[in-house]
Tab-separated table of C-alpha atoms in Angstrom:
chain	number	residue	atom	x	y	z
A	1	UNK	CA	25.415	147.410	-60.781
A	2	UNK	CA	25.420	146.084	-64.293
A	3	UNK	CA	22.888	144.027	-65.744
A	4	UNK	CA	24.001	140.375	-65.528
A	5	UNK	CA	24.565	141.120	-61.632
A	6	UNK	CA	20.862	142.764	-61.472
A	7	UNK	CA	19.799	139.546	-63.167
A	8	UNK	CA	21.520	137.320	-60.369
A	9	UNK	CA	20.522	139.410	-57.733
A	10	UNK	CA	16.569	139.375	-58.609
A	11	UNK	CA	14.445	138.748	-61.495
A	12	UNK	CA	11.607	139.253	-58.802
A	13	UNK	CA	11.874	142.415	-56.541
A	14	UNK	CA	9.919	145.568	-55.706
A	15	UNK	CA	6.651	146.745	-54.932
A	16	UNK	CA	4.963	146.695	-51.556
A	17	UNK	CA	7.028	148.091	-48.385
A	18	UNK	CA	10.994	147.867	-47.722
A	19	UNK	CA	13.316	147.955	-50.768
A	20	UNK	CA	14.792	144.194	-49.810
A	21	UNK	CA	13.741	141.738	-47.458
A	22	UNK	CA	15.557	142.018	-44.023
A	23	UNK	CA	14.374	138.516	-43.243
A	24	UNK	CA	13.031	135.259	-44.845
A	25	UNK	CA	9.387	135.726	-42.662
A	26	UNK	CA	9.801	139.690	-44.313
A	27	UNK	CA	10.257	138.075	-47.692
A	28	UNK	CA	7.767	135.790	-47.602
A	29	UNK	CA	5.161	138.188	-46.503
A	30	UNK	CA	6.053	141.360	-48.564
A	31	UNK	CA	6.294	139.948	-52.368
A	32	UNK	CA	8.066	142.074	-54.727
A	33	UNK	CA	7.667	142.700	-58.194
A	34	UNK	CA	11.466	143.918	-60.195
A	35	UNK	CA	10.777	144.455	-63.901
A	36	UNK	CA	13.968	145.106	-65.720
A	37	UNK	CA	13.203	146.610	-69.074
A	38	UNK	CA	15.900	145.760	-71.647
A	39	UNK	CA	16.342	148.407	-74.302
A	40	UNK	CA	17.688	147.180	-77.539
A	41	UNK	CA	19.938	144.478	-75.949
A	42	UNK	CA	18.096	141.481	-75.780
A	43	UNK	CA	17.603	138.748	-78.730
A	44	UNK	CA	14.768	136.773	-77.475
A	45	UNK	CA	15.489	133.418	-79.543
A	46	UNK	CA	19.155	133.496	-78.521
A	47	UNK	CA	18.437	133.670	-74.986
A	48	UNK	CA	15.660	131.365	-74.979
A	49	UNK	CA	16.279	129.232	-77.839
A	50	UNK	CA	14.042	126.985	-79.827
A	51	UNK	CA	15.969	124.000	-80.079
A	52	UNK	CA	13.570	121.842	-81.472
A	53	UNK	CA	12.447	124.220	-83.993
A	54	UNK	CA	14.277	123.602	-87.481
A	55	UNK	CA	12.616	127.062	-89.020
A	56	UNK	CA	15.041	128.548	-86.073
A	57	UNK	CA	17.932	126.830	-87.607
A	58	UNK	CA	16.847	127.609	-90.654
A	59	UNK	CA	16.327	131.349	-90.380
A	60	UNK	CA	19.276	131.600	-88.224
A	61	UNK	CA	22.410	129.607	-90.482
A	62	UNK	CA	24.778	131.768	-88.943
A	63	UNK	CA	24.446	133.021	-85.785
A	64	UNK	CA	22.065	130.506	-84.113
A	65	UNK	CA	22.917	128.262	-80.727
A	66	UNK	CA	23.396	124.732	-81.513
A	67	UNK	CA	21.414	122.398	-79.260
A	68	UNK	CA	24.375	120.782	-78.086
A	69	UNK	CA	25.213	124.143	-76.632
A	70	UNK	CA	22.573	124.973	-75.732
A	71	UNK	CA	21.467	124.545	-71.503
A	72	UNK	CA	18.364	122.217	-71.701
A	73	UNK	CA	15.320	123.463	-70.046
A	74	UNK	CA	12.731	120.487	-71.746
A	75	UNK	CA	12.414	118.606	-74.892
A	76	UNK	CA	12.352	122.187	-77.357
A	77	UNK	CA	13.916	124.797	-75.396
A	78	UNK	CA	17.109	125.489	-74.240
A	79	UNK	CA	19.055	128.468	-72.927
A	80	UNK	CA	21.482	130.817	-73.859
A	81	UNK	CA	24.948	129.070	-72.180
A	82	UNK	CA	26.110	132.534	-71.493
A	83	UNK	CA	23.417	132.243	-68.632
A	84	UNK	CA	24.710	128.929	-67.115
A	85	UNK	CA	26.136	131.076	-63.771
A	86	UNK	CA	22.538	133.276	-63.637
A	87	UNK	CA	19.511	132.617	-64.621
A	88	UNK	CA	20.124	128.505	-65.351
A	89	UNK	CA	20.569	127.531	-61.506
A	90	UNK	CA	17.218	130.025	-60.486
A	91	UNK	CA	15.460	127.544	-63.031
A	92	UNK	CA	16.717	124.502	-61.969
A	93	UNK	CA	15.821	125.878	-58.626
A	94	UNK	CA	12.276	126.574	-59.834
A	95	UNK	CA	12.513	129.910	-58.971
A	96	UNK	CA	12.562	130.822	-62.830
A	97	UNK	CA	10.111	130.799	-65.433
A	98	UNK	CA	9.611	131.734	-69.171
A	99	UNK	CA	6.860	132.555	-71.270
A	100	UNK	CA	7.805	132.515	-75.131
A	101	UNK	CA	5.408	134.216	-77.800
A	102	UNK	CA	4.402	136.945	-75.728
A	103	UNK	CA	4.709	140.129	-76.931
A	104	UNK	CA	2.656	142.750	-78.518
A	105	UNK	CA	0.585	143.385	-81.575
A	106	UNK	CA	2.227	146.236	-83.064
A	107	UNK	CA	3.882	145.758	-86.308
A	108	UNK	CA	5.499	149.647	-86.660
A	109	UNK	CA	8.704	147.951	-86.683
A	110	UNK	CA	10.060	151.139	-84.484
A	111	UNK	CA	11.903	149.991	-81.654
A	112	UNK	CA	10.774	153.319	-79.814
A	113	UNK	CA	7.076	153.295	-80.359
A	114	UNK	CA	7.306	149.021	-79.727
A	115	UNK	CA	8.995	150.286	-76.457
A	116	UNK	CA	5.968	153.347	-75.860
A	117	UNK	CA	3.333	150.562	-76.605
A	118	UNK	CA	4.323	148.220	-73.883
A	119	UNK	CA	5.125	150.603	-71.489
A	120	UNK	CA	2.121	152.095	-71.265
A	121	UNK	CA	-0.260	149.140	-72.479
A	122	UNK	CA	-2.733	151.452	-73.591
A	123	UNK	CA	-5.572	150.174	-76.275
A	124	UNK	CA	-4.068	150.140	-79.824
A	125	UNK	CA	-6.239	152.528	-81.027
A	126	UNK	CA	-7.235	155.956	-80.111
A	127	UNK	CA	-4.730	158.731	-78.586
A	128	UNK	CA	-2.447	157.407	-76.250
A	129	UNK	CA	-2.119	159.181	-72.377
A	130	UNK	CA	2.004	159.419	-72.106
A	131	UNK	CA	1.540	160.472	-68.101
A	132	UNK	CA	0.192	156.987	-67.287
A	133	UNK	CA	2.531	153.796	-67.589
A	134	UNK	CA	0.850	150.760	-66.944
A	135	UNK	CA	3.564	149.574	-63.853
A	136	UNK	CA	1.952	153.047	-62.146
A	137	UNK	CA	-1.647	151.664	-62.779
A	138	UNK	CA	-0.681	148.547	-61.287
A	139	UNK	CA	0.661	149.824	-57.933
A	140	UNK	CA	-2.335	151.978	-57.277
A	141	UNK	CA	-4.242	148.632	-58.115
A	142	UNK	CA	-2.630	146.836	-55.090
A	143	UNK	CA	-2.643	149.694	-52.932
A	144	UNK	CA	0.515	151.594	-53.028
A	145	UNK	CA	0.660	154.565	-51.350
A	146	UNK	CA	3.280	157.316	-51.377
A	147	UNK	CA	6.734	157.657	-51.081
A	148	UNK	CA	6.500	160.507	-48.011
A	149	UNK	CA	5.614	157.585	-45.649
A	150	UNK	CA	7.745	154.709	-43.813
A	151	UNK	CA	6.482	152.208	-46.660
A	152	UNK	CA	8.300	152.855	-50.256
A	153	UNK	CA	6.068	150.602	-52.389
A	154	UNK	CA	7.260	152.054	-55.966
A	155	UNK	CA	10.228	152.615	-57.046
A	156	UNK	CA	12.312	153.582	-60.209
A	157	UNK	CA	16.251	152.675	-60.623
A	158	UNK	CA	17.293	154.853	-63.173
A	159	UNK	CA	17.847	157.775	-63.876
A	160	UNK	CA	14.142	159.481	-65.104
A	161	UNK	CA	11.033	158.034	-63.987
A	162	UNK	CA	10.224	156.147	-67.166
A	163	UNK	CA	7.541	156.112	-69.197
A	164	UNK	CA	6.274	152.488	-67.463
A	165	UNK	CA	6.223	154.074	-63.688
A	166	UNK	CA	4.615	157.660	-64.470
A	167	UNK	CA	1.342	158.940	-63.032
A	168	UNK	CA	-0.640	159.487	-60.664
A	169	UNK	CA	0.751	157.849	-57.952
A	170	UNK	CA	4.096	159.010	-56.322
A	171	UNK	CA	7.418	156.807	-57.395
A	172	UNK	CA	10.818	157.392	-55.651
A	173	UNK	CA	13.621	157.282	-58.135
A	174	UNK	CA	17.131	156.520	-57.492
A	175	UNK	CA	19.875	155.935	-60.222
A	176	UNK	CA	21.805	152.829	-59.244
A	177	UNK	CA	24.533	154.463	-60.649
A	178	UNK	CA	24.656	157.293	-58.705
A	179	UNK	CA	24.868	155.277	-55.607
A	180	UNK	CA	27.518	156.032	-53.093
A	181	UNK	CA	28.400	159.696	-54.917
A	182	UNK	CA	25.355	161.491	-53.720
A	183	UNK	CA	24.853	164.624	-56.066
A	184	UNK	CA	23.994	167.170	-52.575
A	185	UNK	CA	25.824	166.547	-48.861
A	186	UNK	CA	23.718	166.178	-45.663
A	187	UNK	CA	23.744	169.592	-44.904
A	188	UNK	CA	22.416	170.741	-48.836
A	189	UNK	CA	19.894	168.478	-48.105
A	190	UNK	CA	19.120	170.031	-45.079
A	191	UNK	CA	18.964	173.312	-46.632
A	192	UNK	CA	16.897	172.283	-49.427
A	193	UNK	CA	14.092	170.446	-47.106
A	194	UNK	CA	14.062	173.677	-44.997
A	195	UNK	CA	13.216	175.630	-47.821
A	196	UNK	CA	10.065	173.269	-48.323
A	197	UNK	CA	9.690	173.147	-44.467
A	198	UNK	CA	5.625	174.118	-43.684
A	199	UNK	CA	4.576	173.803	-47.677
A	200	UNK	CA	2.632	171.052	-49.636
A	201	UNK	CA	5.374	169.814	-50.718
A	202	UNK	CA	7.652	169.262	-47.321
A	203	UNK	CA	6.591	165.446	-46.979
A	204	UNK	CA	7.074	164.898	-50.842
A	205	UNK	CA	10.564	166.719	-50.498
A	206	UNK	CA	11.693	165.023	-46.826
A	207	UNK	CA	10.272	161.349	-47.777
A	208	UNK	CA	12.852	162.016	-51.135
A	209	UNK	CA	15.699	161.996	-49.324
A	210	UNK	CA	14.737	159.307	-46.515
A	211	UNK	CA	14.423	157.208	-49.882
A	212	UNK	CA	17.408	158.140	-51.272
A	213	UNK	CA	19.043	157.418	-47.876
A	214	UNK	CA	17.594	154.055	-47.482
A	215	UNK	CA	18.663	152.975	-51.073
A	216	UNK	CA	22.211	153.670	-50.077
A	217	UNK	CA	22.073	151.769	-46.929
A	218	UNK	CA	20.503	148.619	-48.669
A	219	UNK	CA	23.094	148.768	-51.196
A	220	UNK	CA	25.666	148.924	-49.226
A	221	UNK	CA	25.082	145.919	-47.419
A	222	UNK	CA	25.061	143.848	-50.508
C-alpha cells in the first residue's frame, strides 16, 4: 500500500480491539488512532499552504502554490491541489482537520534527532530512555493490553517496531509490504510455535502469528 492510498484509506485508525471496523456500530464504539509518520517527505507549507501570508510568497519566489491553485480551506489557508482526490473531500466532509505551528522546540537542525525527539517526547533535557516511545506510553494509558489475546490494541506497520511504539507494553508488527508473501508457510509456523509450546513465551509466540494472520485477512478484503 503506498502512502497516498494509506492517506485515503485512514488518517484515523488503530488502537483499541480489531484492526478495522467490521461494522458502523463496531466503528463507532472502538475509536482508532493511525499515526503515519512521514520521514523526510513532507513540506508542511506546501501541503498546507499559507495563502494569505505574503512572507510565504516571499520566502518561497519559486517553488510556492499560488492561491489560485491552491484548494481553499478558509480565508488564509489552502491545500496542496495534489490532495484534491484525498484528503480535500475528508475535509469538506469534516472528517479532516489541521493544526499548523505545531511542532517541536528543538533547533539541532538534524532531521534524525528532530525525528528521535518527537518520537519519544521525552523532556528536552536530561538523558533520553530510547526503549520508551511516547505512542507505547499512550496505549498503556488507555488500557491496552497484549497482543497474545483476542483484542490487538497496538500495532506497528512496518517493518521494525519504531522508535514511537517501543516499550513496555507488547506491539504486533506487520510490514504492509510483506503482505500476501508470508516469509514462513503454515506448517513452519507450526513448527516454530511447537518449539515454544509449554514456555513463557508460547502465548507471545502463538498470538504473533494469529496477528499476522488476521492482518492478511483484513487486507485482503480491501
Amino acid at each position: 500500500m503506498d502512502r497516498r492510498l494509506l492517506l485515503q484509506l485512514g488518517l484515523a485508525a488503530a488502537l483499541p480491539t480489531r484492526l478495522w471496523a467490521a461494522t458502523p456500530t463496531v466503528a463507532e464504539s472502538q475509536p482508532r488512532l493511525l499515526v503515519v509518520f512521514l520521514r523526510g517527505a513532507y513540506d508542511a507549507a506546501n501541503l498546507l499552504v499559507p495563502t494569505s501570508s505574503s512572507f510565504y510568497y516571499e520566502a518561497r519566489p519559486n517553488i510556492a502554490i499560488a492561491k489560485k491553485d491552491a484548494l481553499p480551506l478558509d480565508a488564509d489557508w489552502g491545500l496542496a491541489p495534489a490532495l484534491a482526490e484525498s484528503i480535500h473531500p475528508l475535509w469538506l466532509k469534516g472528517q479532516a482537520a489541521f493544526v499548523p505551528f505545531a511542532g517541536t522546540n528543538d533547533v539541532s537542525r538534524s532531521h534524525f534527532e528532530t525525528q528521535d525527539h518527537i518520537e519519544l517526547g521525552q523532556a528536552d533535557e536530561g538523558s533520553r530512555d530510547f526503549r520508551s516511545g511516547f505512542m507505547n506510553r499512550l496505549a498503556g494509558v488507555l488500557g491496552a493490553g497484549g497482543v497474545a489475546s483476542s483484542r490487538l490494541e497496538a500495532m506497528a506497520f512496518t517493518d521494525q517496531v519504531p522508535l514511537i511504539l517501543r516499550g513496555d507494553l507488547p506491539v504486533a508488527n506487520q510490514a504492509l509490504r510483506d503482505l500476501g508473501k508470508p516469509a514462513i508457510s503454515a506448517a513452519q509456523a507450526q513448527t516454530i510455535a511447537g518449539m515454544y509450546a509449554n514456555t513463557r513465551l508460547a502465548s507471545t509466540v502463538s498470538g504473533g502469528f494469529e496477528v499476522r494472520d488476521e492482518v492478511s485477512r483484513e487486507m485482503a478484503g480491501e
